[in-house]
Tab-separated table of C-alpha atoms in Angstrom:
chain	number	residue	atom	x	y	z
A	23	UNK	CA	-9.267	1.657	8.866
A	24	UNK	CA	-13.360	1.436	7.942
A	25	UNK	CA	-14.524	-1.510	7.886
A	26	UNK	CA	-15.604	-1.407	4.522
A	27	UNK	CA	-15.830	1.306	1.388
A	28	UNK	CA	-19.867	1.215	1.145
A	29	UNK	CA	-20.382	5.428	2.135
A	30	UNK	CA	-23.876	5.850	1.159
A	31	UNK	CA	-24.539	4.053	-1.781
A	32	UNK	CA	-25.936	6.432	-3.801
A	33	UNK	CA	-23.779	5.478	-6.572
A	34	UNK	CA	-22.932	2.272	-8.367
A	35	UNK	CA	-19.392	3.142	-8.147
A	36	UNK	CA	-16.594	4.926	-6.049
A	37	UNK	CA	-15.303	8.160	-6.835
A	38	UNK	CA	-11.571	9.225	-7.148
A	39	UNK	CA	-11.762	13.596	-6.871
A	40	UNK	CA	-9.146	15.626	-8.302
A	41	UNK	CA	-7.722	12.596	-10.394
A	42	UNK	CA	-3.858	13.539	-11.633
A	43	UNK	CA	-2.276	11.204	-14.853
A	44	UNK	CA	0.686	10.204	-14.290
A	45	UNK	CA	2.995	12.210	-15.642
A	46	UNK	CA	6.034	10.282	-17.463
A	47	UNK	CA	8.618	13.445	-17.150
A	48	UNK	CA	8.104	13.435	-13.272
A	49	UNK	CA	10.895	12.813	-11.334
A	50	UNK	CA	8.740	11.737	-8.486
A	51	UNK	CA	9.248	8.019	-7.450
A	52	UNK	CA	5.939	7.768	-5.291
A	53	UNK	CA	2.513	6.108	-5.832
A	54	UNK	CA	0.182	7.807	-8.737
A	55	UNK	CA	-3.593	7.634	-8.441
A	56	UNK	CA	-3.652	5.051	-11.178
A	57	UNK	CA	-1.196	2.640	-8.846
A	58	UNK	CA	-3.878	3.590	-5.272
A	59	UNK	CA	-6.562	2.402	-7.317
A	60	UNK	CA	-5.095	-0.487	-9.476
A	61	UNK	CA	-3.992	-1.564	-5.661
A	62	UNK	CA	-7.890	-0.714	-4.610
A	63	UNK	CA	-8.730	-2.839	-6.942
A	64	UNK	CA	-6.919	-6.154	-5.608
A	65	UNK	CA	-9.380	-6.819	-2.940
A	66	UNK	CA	-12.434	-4.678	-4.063
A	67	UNK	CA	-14.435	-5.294	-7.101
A	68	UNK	CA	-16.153	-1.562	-7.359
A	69	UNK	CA	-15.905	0.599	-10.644
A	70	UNK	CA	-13.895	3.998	-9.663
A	71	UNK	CA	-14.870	7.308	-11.321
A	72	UNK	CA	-11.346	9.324	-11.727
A	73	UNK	CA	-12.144	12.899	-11.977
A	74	UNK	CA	-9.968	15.641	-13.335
A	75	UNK	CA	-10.339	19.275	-11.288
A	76	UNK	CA	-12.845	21.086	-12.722
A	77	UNK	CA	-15.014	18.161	-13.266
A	78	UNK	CA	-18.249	17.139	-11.054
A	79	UNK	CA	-21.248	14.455	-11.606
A	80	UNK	CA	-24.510	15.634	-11.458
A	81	UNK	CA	-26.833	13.505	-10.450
A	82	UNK	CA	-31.177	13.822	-10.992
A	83	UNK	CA	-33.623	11.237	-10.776
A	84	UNK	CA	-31.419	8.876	-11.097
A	85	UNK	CA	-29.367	9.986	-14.243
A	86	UNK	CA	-25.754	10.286	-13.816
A	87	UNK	CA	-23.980	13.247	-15.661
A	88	UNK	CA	-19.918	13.985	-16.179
A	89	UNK	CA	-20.165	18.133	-16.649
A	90	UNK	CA	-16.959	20.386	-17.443
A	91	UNK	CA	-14.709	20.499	-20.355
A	92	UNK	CA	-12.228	17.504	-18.908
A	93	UNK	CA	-12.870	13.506	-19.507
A	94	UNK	CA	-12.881	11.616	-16.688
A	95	UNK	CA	-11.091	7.656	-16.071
A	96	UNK	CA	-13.160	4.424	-15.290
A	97	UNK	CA	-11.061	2.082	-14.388
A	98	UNK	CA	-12.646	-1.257	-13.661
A	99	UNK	CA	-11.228	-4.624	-11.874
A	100	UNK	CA	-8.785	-6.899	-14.282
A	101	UNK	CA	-9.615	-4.003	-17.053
A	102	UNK	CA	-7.853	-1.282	-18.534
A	103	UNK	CA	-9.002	2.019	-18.199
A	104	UNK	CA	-11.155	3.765	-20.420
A	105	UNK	CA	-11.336	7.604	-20.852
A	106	UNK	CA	-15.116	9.146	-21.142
A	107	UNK	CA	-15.969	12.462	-22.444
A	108	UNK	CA	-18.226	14.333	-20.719
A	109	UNK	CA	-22.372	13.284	-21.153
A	110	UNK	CA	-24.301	10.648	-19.330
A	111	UNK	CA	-22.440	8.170	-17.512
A	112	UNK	CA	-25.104	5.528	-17.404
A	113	UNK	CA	-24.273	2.708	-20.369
A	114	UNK	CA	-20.346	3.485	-19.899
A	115	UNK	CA	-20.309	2.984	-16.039
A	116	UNK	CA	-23.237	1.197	-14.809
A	117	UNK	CA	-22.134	-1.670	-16.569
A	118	UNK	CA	-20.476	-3.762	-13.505
């Protein structure tokens, strides 16, 4: 277990790759993404970045960027999650 969830730092927030909705037809009776990081979120107080395959943050001097054609998920502690388009992250995530 590590003793904390710090990495690098190199971002305000944590990111969640390859981020799957749940999907309400599935027959599946395990954990979703959404439950890890509403669970995450119980004890830790850091935004989370969910992003869909085929999305990717690009990051220069010191402007954070969603690129592809998918939306990503912010979900933040005691919040709901909010669904972001692609563009410049900074005013929709930053805020902590």
């Amino acid at each position: 277990y590590p003793p904390s969830f710090d990495a690098l730092q190199f971002l305000p927030f944590n990111i969640n790759p390859h981020y799957l909705d749940p999907d309400p037809n599935s027959t599946h009776k395990g954990e979703t993404r959404e439950t890890r990081i509403n669970e995450f979120h119980k004890f830790n107080h850091q935004v989370v970045v969910g992003l869909r395959e085929g999305s990717w943050l690009r990051v220069e001097n010191g402007v954070v960027e969603l690129k592809g054609k998918l939306s990503a998920r912010i979900f933040r502690q005691n919040e709901q999650p909010i669904e972001i388009e692609s563009g410049i992250l900074e005013e929709k995530v930053y805020r902590i």
